[in-house]
């Protein structure tokens, strides 16, 4: 079982930056994949970035160069740094964890944090 708690969302002007945090209830070394997804109003949830237990990262092309995923092992926390925010980045951002145990994958979600980009 993994509990995920996101924080760091808010209202920001275009061009601004935010750092989202996702605190896990257990060591992130034991979590195979952690990632960030987002869901804009009226749209499907989409993947933004992932990081593996070994530290390998991936950011989707549509936000590459503006979004960075990282982690702090000591704090069991994964971050999403978002720069040069655009109105189209407005969405609820969700943290996700995937754990492989006894041949099965278990998926966990946080409650989400709202990011609103507006002047």
XYZ file of C-alpha atoms in Angstrom:
119
model
C 0.000 0.000 0.000
C 1.240 3.476 -0.867
C -0.321 6.753 0.123
C 0.568 9.768 -1.996
C 0.038 13.371 -0.986
C 0.526 16.138 -3.518
C 1.105 19.778 -2.736
C 2.395 22.937 -4.361
C -0.386 23.800 -6.758
C -1.944 27.223 -7.005
C -2.737 30.204 -9.166
C 0.177 31.541 -11.168
C 0.576 34.023 -13.977
C 1.704 32.941 -17.440
C 5.456 32.631 -17.568
C 5.684 31.791 -13.891
C 6.961 28.648 -12.184
C 5.715 26.118 -9.695
C 7.191 23.113 -7.967
C 4.777 20.331 -7.173
C 5.604 17.795 -4.488
C 4.415 14.249 -4.006
C 5.169 12.693 -0.648
C 4.979 8.901 -0.482
C 4.170 6.910 2.636
C 7.040 4.486 2.078
C 10.527 4.496 0.648
C 10.461 5.481 -2.995
C 13.256 2.988 -3.609
C 10.555 0.326 -3.257
C 8.340 1.964 -5.884
C 9.158 0.894 -9.434
C 7.743 3.955 -11.150
C 6.482 7.289 -9.932
C 4.951 9.794 -12.221
C 2.915 12.891 -12.719
C -0.274 13.047 -14.739
C -2.585 15.930 -15.384
C -6.218 16.327 -16.274
C -7.580 19.509 -17.751
C -11.317 20.271 -17.677
C -13.156 18.177 -20.218
C -10.056 16.220 -21.174
C -8.626 12.831 -20.383
C -5.895 12.379 -17.833
C -2.513 12.430 -19.533
C 0.987 11.415 -18.559
C 3.464 14.227 -17.997
C 6.624 12.680 -16.563
C 7.955 9.563 -14.870
C 10.905 8.568 -12.732
C 12.017 5.039 -11.924
C 13.406 3.617 -8.710
C 16.857 3.801 -10.279
C 16.396 7.478 -11.115
C 15.754 7.303 -14.842
C 13.424 10.048 -15.971
C 11.133 10.642 -18.880
C 9.188 13.772 -19.805
C 6.630 13.783 -22.580
C 7.562 15.759 -25.666
C 4.753 18.295 -25.318
C 6.259 19.718 -22.109
C 9.886 18.788 -22.504
C 12.168 21.675 -21.725
C 9.689 23.229 -19.301
C 8.906 20.342 -16.939
C 11.451 18.489 -14.841
C 10.835 15.500 -12.606
C 13.165 14.761 -9.717
C 13.170 13.115 -6.332
C 14.544 13.370 -2.822
C 15.101 9.857 -1.513
C 15.577 10.980 2.071
C 12.158 12.645 2.043
C 10.422 9.962 -0.040
C 9.258 12.789 -2.252
C 9.037 13.278 -5.985
C 8.901 16.749 -7.485
C 7.645 18.274 -10.694
C 9.253 21.587 -11.536
C 7.171 23.531 -14.028
C 8.649 26.595 -15.698
C 7.338 29.042 -18.284
C 3.775 28.149 -17.370
C 1.125 28.557 -20.034
C -2.664 28.796 -19.676
C -2.931 25.374 -21.303
C -1.020 23.910 -18.368
C -4.088 24.548 -16.231
C -5.167 21.191 -14.849
C -5.344 19.014 -11.799
C -1.966 17.344 -11.411
C -1.912 13.845 -9.975
C 0.930 11.825 -8.547
C 1.041 8.161 -9.490
C 2.970 5.179 -8.186
C 3.342 1.733 -9.719
C 4.655 -1.150 -7.645
C 5.432 -4.641 -8.836
C 4.803 -7.329 -6.228
C 4.483 -11.083 -6.628
C 4.004 -10.827 -10.361
C 1.300 -8.161 -10.252
C 1.332 -4.424 -10.691
C -0.329 -2.180 -8.152
C -1.211 1.391 -9.021
C -1.779 4.204 -6.567
C -2.950 7.788 -7.013
C -2.805 10.911 -4.978
C -5.751 13.245 -4.523
C -4.439 15.807 -7.003
C -3.365 19.413 -6.783
C -4.879 22.187 -8.873
C -2.660 24.328 -11.065
C -4.288 27.369 -12.622
C -2.382 29.590 -15.018
C -4.084 32.893 -15.573
C -3.363 36.595 -15.641
